[in-house]
Short mmCIF file of C-alpha atoms and ligand atoms in Angstrom, two decimals:
data_model
loop_
_atom_site.label_atom_id
_atom_site.label_comp_id
_atom_site.label_asym_id
_atom_site.label_seq_id
_atom_site.Cartn_x
_atom_site.Cartn_y
_atom_site.Cartn_z
CA UNK A 1 0.00 0.00 0.00
CA UNK A 2 2.10 2.99 1.22
CA UNK A 3 5.88 2.72 0.86
CA UNK A 4 8.57 3.58 3.41
CA UNK A 5 11.55 5.86 2.94
CA UNK A 6 14.28 5.54 5.57
CA UNK A 7 16.21 8.77 6.08
CA UNK A 8 17.74 7.76 9.41
CA UNK A 9 21.49 7.78 9.95
CA UNK A 10 22.38 11.46 10.29
CA UNK A 11 22.17 12.60 6.65
CA UNK A 12 19.16 14.84 7.31
CA UNK A 13 20.67 16.55 10.34
CA UNK A 14 23.95 17.29 8.59
CA UNK A 15 22.04 18.52 5.50
CA UNK A 16 23.56 16.06 3.03
CA UNK A 17 20.45 13.96 2.34
CA UNK A 18 19.30 13.52 -1.21
CA UNK A 19 16.15 15.66 -1.64
CA UNK A 20 15.21 13.61 -4.68
CA UNK A 21 14.40 10.82 -2.22
CA UNK A 22 11.41 12.82 -0.94
CA UNK A 23 8.11 11.48 -2.24
CA UNK A 24 6.67 13.63 -5.00
CA UNK A 25 4.22 12.90 -7.79
CA UNK A 26 5.55 12.45 -11.29
CA UNK A 27 3.45 15.45 -12.16
CA UNK A 28 4.81 16.53 -15.45
CA UNK A 29 3.25 19.96 -15.75
CA UNK A 30 5.78 20.74 -18.52
CA UNK A 31 4.47 17.80 -20.60
CA UNK A 32 0.88 18.86 -19.87
CA UNK A 33 1.80 22.33 -21.19
CA UNK A 34 2.18 20.93 -24.70
CA UNK A 35 -1.28 19.34 -24.48
CA UNK A 36 -3.04 22.47 -23.19
CA UNK A 37 -1.33 24.86 -25.65
CA UNK A 38 -3.59 23.95 -28.63
CA UNK A 39 -6.67 24.02 -26.35
CA UNK A 40 -5.84 27.56 -25.21
CA UNK A 41 -5.09 28.72 -28.77
CA UNK A 42 -8.37 27.26 -29.96
CA UNK A 43 -10.34 29.14 -27.28
CA UNK A 44 -8.42 32.29 -28.24
CA UNK A 45 -9.49 31.96 -31.89
CA UNK A 46 -12.92 30.30 -31.73
CA UNK A 47 -14.21 31.47 -28.32
CA UNK A 48 -17.54 29.98 -27.24
CA UNK A 49 -17.60 27.42 -30.08
CA UNK A 50 -14.34 25.93 -28.81
CA UNK A 51 -15.64 25.83 -25.21
CA UNK A 52 -18.74 23.97 -26.38
CA UNK A 53 -16.57 21.43 -28.26
CA UNK A 54 -14.33 20.84 -25.20
CA UNK A 55 -17.38 20.37 -22.96
CA UNK A 56 -18.36 17.54 -25.29
CA UNK A 57 -14.84 16.10 -25.49
CA UNK A 58 -13.68 16.29 -21.86
CA UNK A 59 -16.88 16.55 -19.82
CA UNK A 60 -19.09 14.35 -22.01
CA UNK A 61 -21.94 16.83 -22.27
CA UNK A 62 -23.55 18.88 -25.05
CA UNK A 63 -24.15 22.50 -24.12
CA UNK A 64 -25.54 25.37 -26.15
CA UNK A 65 -24.24 28.27 -24.11
CA UNK A 66 -21.44 28.61 -21.58
CA UNK A 67 -22.80 31.46 -19.46
CA UNK A 68 -25.23 30.13 -16.84
CA UNK A 69 -28.66 31.78 -16.88
CA UNK A 70 -29.55 33.75 -13.69
CA UNK A 71 -32.68 31.62 -13.18
CA UNK A 72 -30.55 28.45 -12.92
CA UNK A 73 -28.44 30.05 -10.18
CA UNK A 74 -31.53 31.19 -8.26
CA UNK A 75 -33.19 27.78 -8.66
CA UNK A 76 -30.09 26.00 -7.29
CA UNK A 77 -30.27 28.12 -4.13
CA UNK A 78 -34.01 27.56 -3.74
CA UNK A 79 -33.51 23.79 -4.01
CA UNK A 80 -30.41 23.60 -1.77
CA UNK A 81 -30.58 21.15 1.15
CA UNK A 82 -31.04 23.34 4.29
CA UNK A 83 -28.23 21.54 6.16
CA UNK A 84 -25.79 22.18 3.28
CA UNK A 85 -26.96 25.81 3.17
CA UNK A 86 -26.31 26.22 6.91
CA UNK A 87 -22.84 24.65 6.59
CA UNK A 88 -21.93 26.86 3.62
CA UNK A 89 -23.14 29.95 5.50
CA UNK A 90 -20.95 29.02 8.47
CA UNK A 91 -17.98 28.44 6.16
CA UNK A 92 -18.56 31.87 4.57
CA UNK A 93 -18.97 33.55 7.97
CA UNK A 94 -15.68 32.16 9.30
CA UNK A 95 -13.78 32.89 6.09
CA UNK A 96 -15.02 36.49 6.19
CA UNK A 97 -13.86 36.96 9.79
CA UNK A 98 -10.33 35.91 8.83
CA UNK A 99 -10.07 37.56 5.41
CA UNK A 100 -11.54 40.88 6.54
CA UNK A 101 -8.55 41.24 8.87
CA UNK A 102 -6.20 40.83 5.91
CA UNK A 103 -7.29 44.12 4.31
CA UNK A 104 -4.37 46.52 3.90
CA UNK A 105 -4.34 50.21 4.60
CA UNK A 106 -2.43 52.67 2.47
CA UNK A 107 0.84 53.87 4.03
CA UNK A 108 2.55 57.20 3.40
CA UNK A 109 6.24 57.63 4.29
CA UNK A 110 7.82 61.10 4.46
CA UNK A 111 11.29 60.50 3.02
CA UNK A 112 12.42 64.13 3.38
CA UNK A 113 10.41 67.29 4.13
CA UNK A 114 8.26 67.78 1.02
CA UNK A 115 9.00 64.29 -0.37
CA UNK A 116 6.58 61.41 0.25
CA UNK A 117 6.03 57.89 -1.06
CA UNK A 118 2.60 56.36 -0.56
CA UNK A 119 1.80 52.71 -1.12
CA UNK A 120 -1.79 52.62 -2.34
CA UNK A 121 -3.54 49.22 -2.35
CA UNK A 122 -5.86 48.88 -5.34
CA UNK A 123 -7.97 45.79 -6.14
CA UNK A 124 -7.70 44.10 -9.52
CA UNK A 125 -10.72 45.26 -11.54
CA UNK A 126 -11.93 41.91 -12.91
CA UNK A 127 -11.04 38.39 -11.78
CA UNK A 128 -11.89 34.88 -12.98
CA UNK A 129 -12.32 32.34 -10.19
CA UNK A 130 -11.86 28.66 -11.06
CA UNK A 131 -13.85 26.10 -9.09
CA UNK A 132 -12.89 22.47 -9.78
CA UNK A 133 -15.53 19.94 -10.71
CA UNK A 134 -14.01 16.92 -12.44
CA UNK A 135 -13.66 13.95 -10.11
CA UNK A 136 -15.23 15.76 -7.18
CA UNK A 137 -17.16 19.03 -6.98
CA UNK A 138 -15.98 21.84 -4.75
CA UNK A 139 -18.60 24.36 -3.56
CA UNK A 140 -16.10 25.04 -0.76
CA UNK A 141 -13.73 26.43 -3.41
CA UNK A 142 -16.41 28.99 -4.35
CA UNK A 143 -16.20 30.29 -0.78
CA UNK A 144 -12.38 30.22 -0.73
CA UNK A 145 -12.10 32.16 -4.01
CA UNK A 146 -14.97 34.62 -3.67
CA UNK A 147 -14.60 35.74 -0.03
CA UNK A 148 -11.03 37.13 -0.33
CA UNK A 149 -11.84 38.72 -3.71
CA UNK A 150 -14.89 40.46 -2.23
CA UNK A 151 -13.00 41.53 0.90
CA UNK A 152 -10.27 42.99 -1.34
CA UNK A 153 -12.93 45.08 -3.11
CA UNK A 154 -12.82 43.43 -6.56
CA UNK A 155 -15.74 44.90 -8.52
CA UNK A 156 -16.16 42.27 -11.26
CA UNK A 157 -16.13 38.58 -10.31
CA UNK A 158 -16.80 35.64 -12.63
CA UNK A 159 -16.80 31.97 -11.59
CA UNK A 160 -16.20 29.03 -13.92
CA UNK A 161 -16.63 25.33 -13.16
CA UNK A 162 -16.91 22.27 -15.42
CA UNK A 163 -20.31 21.43 -16.95
CA UNK A 164 -21.83 18.30 -15.37
CA UNK A 165 -23.48 15.67 -17.56
CA UNK A 166 -25.83 14.73 -14.70
CA UNK A 167 -27.10 18.31 -14.40
CA UNK A 168 -27.90 19.22 -17.99
CA UNK A 169 -24.48 20.70 -18.69
CA UNK A 170 -24.62 23.20 -15.83
CA UNK A 171 -21.96 23.34 -13.09
CA UNK A 172 -22.96 21.29 -10.04
CA UNK A 173 -26.07 22.80 -8.37
CA UNK A 174 -24.29 23.17 -4.98
CA UNK A 175 -21.63 25.26 -6.74
CA UNK A 176 -24.34 27.44 -8.27
CA UNK A 177 -26.07 27.73 -4.88
CA UNK A 178 -22.80 28.77 -3.21
CA UNK A 179 -22.41 31.48 -5.89
CA UNK A 180 -25.94 32.68 -5.14
CA UNK A 181 -25.26 32.79 -1.39
CA UNK A 182 -22.23 34.98 -2.07
CA UNK A 183 -24.07 37.25 -4.52
CA UNK A 184 -22.12 36.10 -7.60
CA UNK A 185 -24.33 36.09 -10.69
CA UNK A 186 -21.73 35.68 -13.45
CA UNK A 187 -21.04 31.96 -13.75
CA UNK A 188 -19.73 29.87 -16.68
CA UNK A 189 -19.91 26.16 -17.39
CA UNK A 190 -16.31 25.60 -18.51
CA UNK A 191 -13.61 23.42 -16.98
CA UNK A 192 -9.92 22.65 -17.26
CA UNK A 193 -7.46 24.56 -19.42
CA UNK A 194 -10.25 25.94 -21.61
CA UNK A 195 -11.76 27.82 -18.66
CA UNK A 196 -8.41 29.46 -17.86
CA UNK A 197 -8.07 30.44 -21.55
CA UNK A 198 -11.62 31.88 -21.51
CA UNK A 199 -10.64 34.21 -18.67
CA UNK A 200 -7.29 35.10 -20.28
CA UNK A 201 -8.55 35.88 -23.80
CA UNK A 202 -12.24 36.49 -23.29
CA UNK A 203 -15.00 35.11 -25.54
CA UNK A 204 -18.25 36.43 -27.00
CA UNK A 205 -19.92 35.67 -23.66
CA UNK A 206 -17.10 36.39 -21.18
CA UNK A 207 -15.10 39.60 -20.90
CA UNK A 208 -11.38 38.89 -20.28
CA UNK A 209 -10.16 39.08 -16.68
CA UNK A 210 -6.89 40.47 -15.38
CA UNK A 211 -6.33 37.68 -12.85
CA UNK A 212 -7.40 34.05 -12.51
CA UNK A 213 -7.28 32.21 -9.19
CA UNK A 214 -8.35 28.86 -7.81
CA UNK A 215 -7.29 25.24 -7.54
CA UNK A 216 -7.51 22.53 -10.15
CA UNK A 217 -5.94 19.42 -11.63
CA UNK A 218 -2.77 19.19 -13.71
CA UNK A 219 -4.51 20.66 -16.82
CA UNK A 220 -5.61 23.71 -14.89
CA UNK A 221 -2.12 24.14 -13.38
CA UNK A 222 -0.51 23.79 -16.83
CA UNK A 223 -2.85 26.36 -18.40
CA UNK A 224 -2.09 28.83 -15.60
CA UNK A 225 1.64 28.36 -16.17
CA UNK A 226 1.19 28.76 -19.96
CA UNK A 227 -0.98 31.89 -19.83
CA UNK A 228 0.78 33.62 -16.93
CA UNK A 229 1.70 37.09 -18.12
CA UNK A 230 -1.28 37.30 -20.46
CA UNK A 231 -3.31 36.99 -17.25
CA UNK A 232 -2.17 37.17 -13.62
CA UNK A 233 -2.37 33.95 -11.60
CA UNK A 234 -2.28 32.99 -7.94
CA UNK A 235 0.06 30.12 -7.05
CA UNK A 236 -0.11 26.83 -8.94
CA UNK A 237 -2.61 25.06 -6.68
CA UNK A 238 -2.58 21.57 -8.16
CA UNK A 239 -3.30 18.08 -6.79
CA UNK A 240 -3.58 18.13 -3.01
CA UNK A 241 -0.80 17.18 -0.60
CA UNK A 242 -0.81 16.41 3.10
CA UNK A 243 2.31 15.93 5.21
CA UNK A 244 2.00 14.91 8.87
CA UNK A 245 4.93 15.38 11.25
CA UNK A 246 4.15 13.11 14.19
CA UNK A 247 5.77 11.39 17.16
CA UNK A 248 4.71 8.67 19.61
CA UNK A 249 2.04 10.93 21.12
CA UNK A 250 -0.03 10.91 17.89
CA UNK A 251 -3.05 8.64 17.53
CA UNK A 252 -2.34 6.35 14.54
CA UNK A 253 -6.04 6.06 13.70
CA UNK A 254 -6.29 9.86 13.40
CA UNK A 255 -3.09 10.15 11.37
CA UNK A 256 -4.30 7.46 8.95
CA UNK A 257 -7.73 9.10 8.63
CA UNK A 258 -6.11 12.45 7.83
CA UNK A 259 -3.81 10.92 5.19
CA UNK A 260 -6.82 9.21 3.58
CA UNK A 261 -8.87 12.42 3.69
CA UNK A 262 -6.52 14.13 1.25
CA UNK A 263 -5.80 11.03 -0.85
CA UNK A 264 -9.55 11.16 -1.54
CA UNK A 265 -9.07 14.17 -3.88
CA UNK A 266 -7.12 12.67 -6.74
CA UNK A 267 -5.05 9.58 -7.64
CA UNK A 268 -2.19 12.09 -7.91
CA UNK A 269 -2.79 13.46 -4.38
CA UNK A 270 0.12 13.02 -1.96
CA UNK A 271 -0.08 11.68 1.60
CA UNK A 272 3.18 11.75 3.57
CA UNK A 273 3.90 10.85 7.20
CA UNK A 274 7.25 12.00 8.62
CA UNK A 275 8.10 10.43 11.97
CA UNK A 276 10.98 9.37 14.18
CA UNK A 277 8.75 6.66 15.68
CA UNK A 278 9.02 3.16 14.23
CA UNK A 279 6.03 2.16 16.40
CA UNK A 280 3.82 4.97 15.00
CA UNK A 281 4.87 4.14 11.43
CA UNK A 282 3.87 0.50 11.89
CA UNK A 283 0.57 1.40 13.58
CA UNK A 284 -0.36 3.90 10.83
CA UNK A 285 0.40 1.26 8.17
CA UNK A 286 -1.99 -1.12 9.94
CA UNK A 287 -4.68 1.58 10.19
CA UNK A 288 -4.33 2.42 6.50
CA UNK A 289 -4.79 -1.25 5.60
CA UNK A 290 -8.10 -1.25 7.45
CA UNK A 291 -9.43 2.26 6.82
CA UNK A 292 -8.42 2.92 3.20
CA UNK A 293 -10.13 -0.03 1.46
CA UNK A 294 -13.33 0.73 3.40
CA UNK A 295 -13.50 4.35 2.22
CA UNK A 296 -16.03 5.32 -0.46
CA UNK A 297 -13.52 6.46 -3.09
CA UNK A 298 -10.96 3.73 -2.34
CA UNK A 299 -10.60 2.19 -5.77
CA UNK A 300 -10.57 5.21 -8.05
CA UNK A 301 -8.60 7.67 -5.92
CA UNK A 302 -7.47 6.75 -2.39
CA UNK A 303 -5.62 3.46 -2.98
CA UNK A 304 -3.80 4.70 -6.12
CA UNK A 305 -2.86 7.94 -4.32
CA UNK A 306 -1.46 6.09 -1.29
CA UNK A 307 0.41 3.60 -3.48
CA UNK A 308 1.81 6.29 -5.80
CA UNK A 309 5.42 7.43 -5.54
CA UNK A 310 4.12 10.75 -4.19
CA UNK A 311 3.02 9.12 -0.91
CA UNK A 312 5.23 7.54 1.76
CA UNK A 313 6.05 7.10 5.41
CA UNK A 314 9.41 8.80 5.95
CA UNK A 315 11.44 7.65 8.96
CA UNK A 316 13.82 10.19 10.47
CA UNK A 317 16.26 10.19 13.42
CA UNK A 318 14.39 12.76 15.53
CA UNK A 319 11.98 15.71 15.35
CA UNK A 320 14.73 18.12 14.28
CA UNK A 321 15.41 15.91 11.28
CA UNK A 322 11.63 15.70 10.72
CA UNK A 323 11.40 19.48 10.61
CA UNK A 324 14.24 19.63 8.08
CA UNK A 325 12.41 17.08 5.92
CA UNK A 326 9.04 18.85 6.01
CA UNK A 327 10.75 22.17 5.25
CA UNK A 328 12.50 20.60 2.25
CA UNK A 329 9.19 19.07 1.12
CA UNK A 330 7.20 22.34 1.54
CA UNK A 331 3.80 20.68 1.74
CA UNK A 332 0.54 22.33 0.78
CA UNK A 333 -0.92 21.14 4.13
CA UNK A 334 1.27 20.25 7.10
CA UNK A 335 -0.14 18.73 10.30
CA UNK A 336 1.96 18.77 13.47
CA UNK A 337 0.91 15.92 15.75
CA UNK A 338 3.69 15.88 18.35
CA UNK A 339 4.20 16.72 22.01
CA UNK A 340 4.29 20.52 22.37
CA UNK A 341 2.87 20.89 18.84
CA UNK A 342 2.69 24.71 18.99
CA UNK A 343 6.43 25.00 19.66
CA UNK A 344 7.22 22.57 16.85
CA UNK A 345 4.83 24.39 14.46
CA UNK A 346 6.51 27.71 15.22
CA UNK A 347 9.75 26.32 13.77
CA UNK A 348 8.22 25.39 10.38
CA UNK A 349 9.43 27.61 7.52
CA UNK A 350 7.86 26.07 4.42
CA UNK A 351 4.20 25.03 4.17
CA UNK A 352 1.02 26.34 2.53
CA UNK A 353 -0.85 26.01 5.85
CA UNK A 354 0.11 24.44 9.19
CA UNK A 355 -2.42 22.56 11.33
CA UNK A 356 -1.40 22.38 14.98
CA UNK A 357 -2.15 19.50 17.34
CA UNK A 358 -4.73 16.71 17.39
CA UNK A 359 -7.82 18.89 16.94
CA UNK A 360 -6.88 20.83 13.80
CA UNK A 361 -7.13 18.28 10.97
CA UNK A 362 -6.74 19.43 7.36
CA UNK A 363 -10.43 18.70 6.70
CA UNK A 364 -11.30 21.52 9.12
CA UNK A 365 -9.23 23.89 6.96
CA UNK A 366 -10.83 22.53 3.80
CA UNK A 367 -14.21 23.82 4.95
CA UNK A 368 -14.66 25.73 8.16
CA UNK A 369 -11.48 26.87 9.96
CA UNK A 370 -11.75 30.36 8.46
CA UNK A 371 -8.38 29.89 6.72
CA UNK A 372 -8.13 29.59 2.93
CA UNK A 373 -7.88 26.16 1.27
CA UNK A 374 -6.45 27.36 -2.05
CA UNK A 375 -2.80 26.65 -1.29
CA UNK A 376 0.46 26.17 -3.23
CA UNK A 377 1.45 22.59 -4.14
CA UNK A 378 4.44 20.81 -5.68
CA UNK A 379 6.98 22.51 -3.40
CA UNK A 380 5.78 26.01 -4.39
CA UNK A 381 5.05 26.70 -0.69
CA UNK A 382 8.75 27.61 -0.28
CA UNK A 383 8.13 30.77 -2.34
CA UNK A 384 4.35 31.28 -2.64
CA UNK A 385 1.40 31.83 -0.30
CA UNK A 386 -2.14 30.58 -0.27
CA UNK A 387 -4.99 32.68 -1.58
CA UNK A 388 -5.74 35.76 0.53
CA UNK A 389 -7.04 39.31 0.19
CA UNK A 390 -3.49 40.26 -0.79
CA UNK A 391 -3.72 38.04 -3.89
CA UNK A 392 -6.33 40.43 -5.32
CA UNK A 393 -4.54 43.71 -4.55
CA UNK A 394 -1.74 45.62 -6.19
CA UNK A 395 0.41 48.10 -4.29
CA UNK A 396 0.91 51.27 -6.34
CA UNK A 397 3.74 53.59 -5.29
CA UNK A 398 2.66 57.21 -5.44
CA UNK A 399 5.67 59.58 -5.47
CA UNK A 400 5.06 63.20 -4.49
CA UNK A 401 8.05 65.65 -4.24
CA UNK A 402 8.07 69.45 -3.93
CA UNK A 403 10.48 71.70 -5.88
CA UNK A 404 12.76 72.05 -2.84
CA UNK A 405 12.76 68.33 -2.11
CA UNK A 406 13.70 67.57 -5.74
CA UNK A 407 16.38 70.28 -5.76
CA UNK A 408 18.00 68.74 -2.69
CA UNK A 409 18.59 65.37 -4.35
CA UNK A 410 19.14 66.44 -7.98
CA UNK A 411 22.96 66.21 -7.89
CA UNK A 412 22.76 62.59 -6.71
CA UNK A 413 20.30 61.67 -9.46
CA UNK A 414 22.48 63.35 -12.10
CA UNK A 415 25.58 61.56 -10.80
CA UNK A 416 23.90 58.15 -10.84
CA UNK A 417 22.44 58.80 -14.31
CA UNK A 418 25.91 59.65 -15.64
CA UNK A 419 27.37 56.56 -13.92
CA UNK A 420 24.85 54.49 -15.87
CA UNK A 421 25.57 56.46 -19.08
CA UNK A 422 21.96 57.61 -19.19
CA UNK A 423 22.52 61.40 -19.31
CA UNK A 424 18.98 62.12 -20.53
CA UNK A 425 17.77 60.94 -17.12
CA UNK A 426 19.84 63.66 -15.46
CA UNK A 427 18.79 66.19 -18.10
CA UNK A 428 15.13 65.66 -17.15
CA UNK A 429 15.94 67.08 -13.71
CA UNK A 430 18.38 69.77 -14.88
CA UNK A 431 15.71 71.16 -17.22
CA UNK A 432 13.58 71.96 -14.16
CA UNK A 433 16.35 74.12 -12.64
CA UNK A 434 17.48 76.07 -15.73
CA UNK A 435 20.05 73.29 -16.50
CA UNK A 436 22.10 74.27 -13.46
CA UNK A 437 22.34 71.40 -10.97
CA UNK A 438 21.34 72.63 -7.51
CA UNK A 439 24.11 72.03 -4.96
CA UNK A 440 26.90 71.84 -7.60
CA UNK A 441 29.24 74.72 -8.32
CA UNK A 442 29.44 73.96 -12.07
P1 NAD B 501 -10.88 20.08 -12.35
O1 NAD B 501 -12.06 20.98 -12.45
O2 NAD B 501 -9.59 20.66 -11.88
O3 NAD B 501 -10.60 19.45 -13.78
C1 NAD B 501 -11.63 18.95 -14.57
C2 NAD B 501 -11.38 19.36 -16.01
O4 NAD B 501 -10.13 18.80 -16.45
C3 NAD B 501 -12.41 18.87 -16.97
O5 NAD B 501 -13.47 19.81 -17.06
C4 NAD B 501 -11.64 18.77 -18.27
O6 NAD B 501 -11.86 19.92 -19.03
C5 NAD B 501 -10.19 18.74 -17.87
N1 NAD B 501 -9.58 17.49 -18.35
C6 NAD B 501 -9.83 16.24 -17.92
N2 NAD B 501 -9.09 15.36 -18.63
C7 NAD B 501 -8.36 16.07 -19.53
C8 NAD B 501 -7.41 15.73 -20.54
N3 NAD B 501 -7.04 14.47 -20.77
N4 NAD B 501 -6.85 16.72 -21.25
C9 NAD B 501 -7.18 18.01 -21.03
N5 NAD B 501 -8.10 18.38 -20.09
C10 NAD B 501 -8.67 17.42 -19.36
O7 NAD B 501 -11.35 18.86 -11.42
P2 NAD B 501 -10.63 17.58 -10.84
O8 NAD B 501 -10.06 16.74 -11.94
O9 NAD B 501 -11.56 16.96 -9.89
O10 NAD B 501 -9.38 18.11 -10.04
C11 NAD B 501 -9.50 18.96 -8.93
C12 NAD B 501 -8.10 19.09 -8.37
O11 NAD B 501 -8.05 20.22 -7.51
C13 NAD B 501 -7.66 17.87 -7.54
O12 NAD B 501 -6.38 17.50 -7.99
C14 NAD B 501 -7.58 18.44 -6.13
O13 NAD B 501 -6.59 17.81 -5.35
C15 NAD B 501 -7.22 19.86 -6.42
N6 NAD B 501 -7.47 20.82 -5.35
C16 NAD B 501 -6.41 21.56 -4.98
C17 NAD B 501 -6.55 22.52 -4.00
C18 NAD B 501 -5.35 23.38 -3.67
O14 NAD B 501 -5.53 24.42 -3.03
N7 NAD B 501 -4.16 23.03 -4.07
C19 NAD B 501 -7.80 22.74 -3.40
C20 NAD B 501 -8.90 21.97 -3.82
C21 NAD B 501 -8.73 21.01 -4.82
#
């Protein structure tokens, strides 16, 4: 089922261990790029007609239009199970509490008397929000995309999610209902790379966006990498990963359940346990043997994900070595299930999100912790953050200098411009002072 990787023997602590030994999916986003390139070009040139063809090809459904009619969104909310509605409302409420606190205020710094630099935070005008819906459907990802965008003040929001054959070619009704709960009325039935291309290039039905965010499978990640620049992207949030750093104090049944919970997303999902405890490793293996085959999505997702080369139990000498391993791995989700978990968590440098102690499982963060579940994968957590209000803002520097403040620094600007052999730069300042450089005798 799940393999073991033995990193004991000092190599981790002295920093010489081979990082290629860490479990990671053979996720060839570069190879996927070549497959999504023609799809994106086709959407660029044929717009809606191409989206309709790809709905047929990849989602197995014939659709006549890609934009979802407002009545369908309203109907989905009217027909939503009250318990699901209450859970979504609680998820939205908690996400708002957290994301509202992430709003930034403009800051003005007085550099010299009469010379200020202000950083002004301005939301992106229009964003496309991708909500996955291939193997599983993710109304929770509507919440995780829309709440930070709204809290950032984005004025134009459009959601896209794959058309579902079981629902007449519309996105899943719970996704539509979540959009309605959040006041989003612009929704498209498009999935995969073609949805990212729709937002990047625009179509007859959909105005282009400046930024696209949201998680997805390898095709979505590849399209984001391909179209980055044409459109802004958040991090590459691809197939889910969970790493658990645990010692003897962890409950093996809980650790196994948490590993399975993320393996449930995708056969390419990664589940990794890092532990110095041989006894815990053995007990988790036993739990996985019992729990995994009994889970609903065992055959198509969980068992292949656990058996894949992206999943493993990694044995280390001690917790310090475990921390070095999880930092090198830079997991999307990292659980700390050790004695004094808060102190251990405080030492983590690389992770999309950290879940501390026995009562903060990743599933809580997937739905109702208040944190965001759109998080960087594939090691990107060493340089990128999860989705937040900040993802939807740009900081604009506003430079405001008086005549005296400019005069005071002109000789330095002219000197630096000449050092770079860009004399016209200096001349732009000299022209303002009758070509005589203030503060210089000649
Ligand atoms: P998806 O919506 O990402 O992808 C479905 C689409 O993929 C289809 O509509 C189709 O257009 C396209 N597709 C399928 N096969 C294709 C092919 N051969 N060539 C080109 N395109 C093809 O839904 P999914 O597949 O269920 O994947 C969701 C992913 O999102 C999972 O991997 C899950 O782990 C991940 N996820 C990640 C995060 C995160 O923050 N990192 C959060 C939630 C979900």
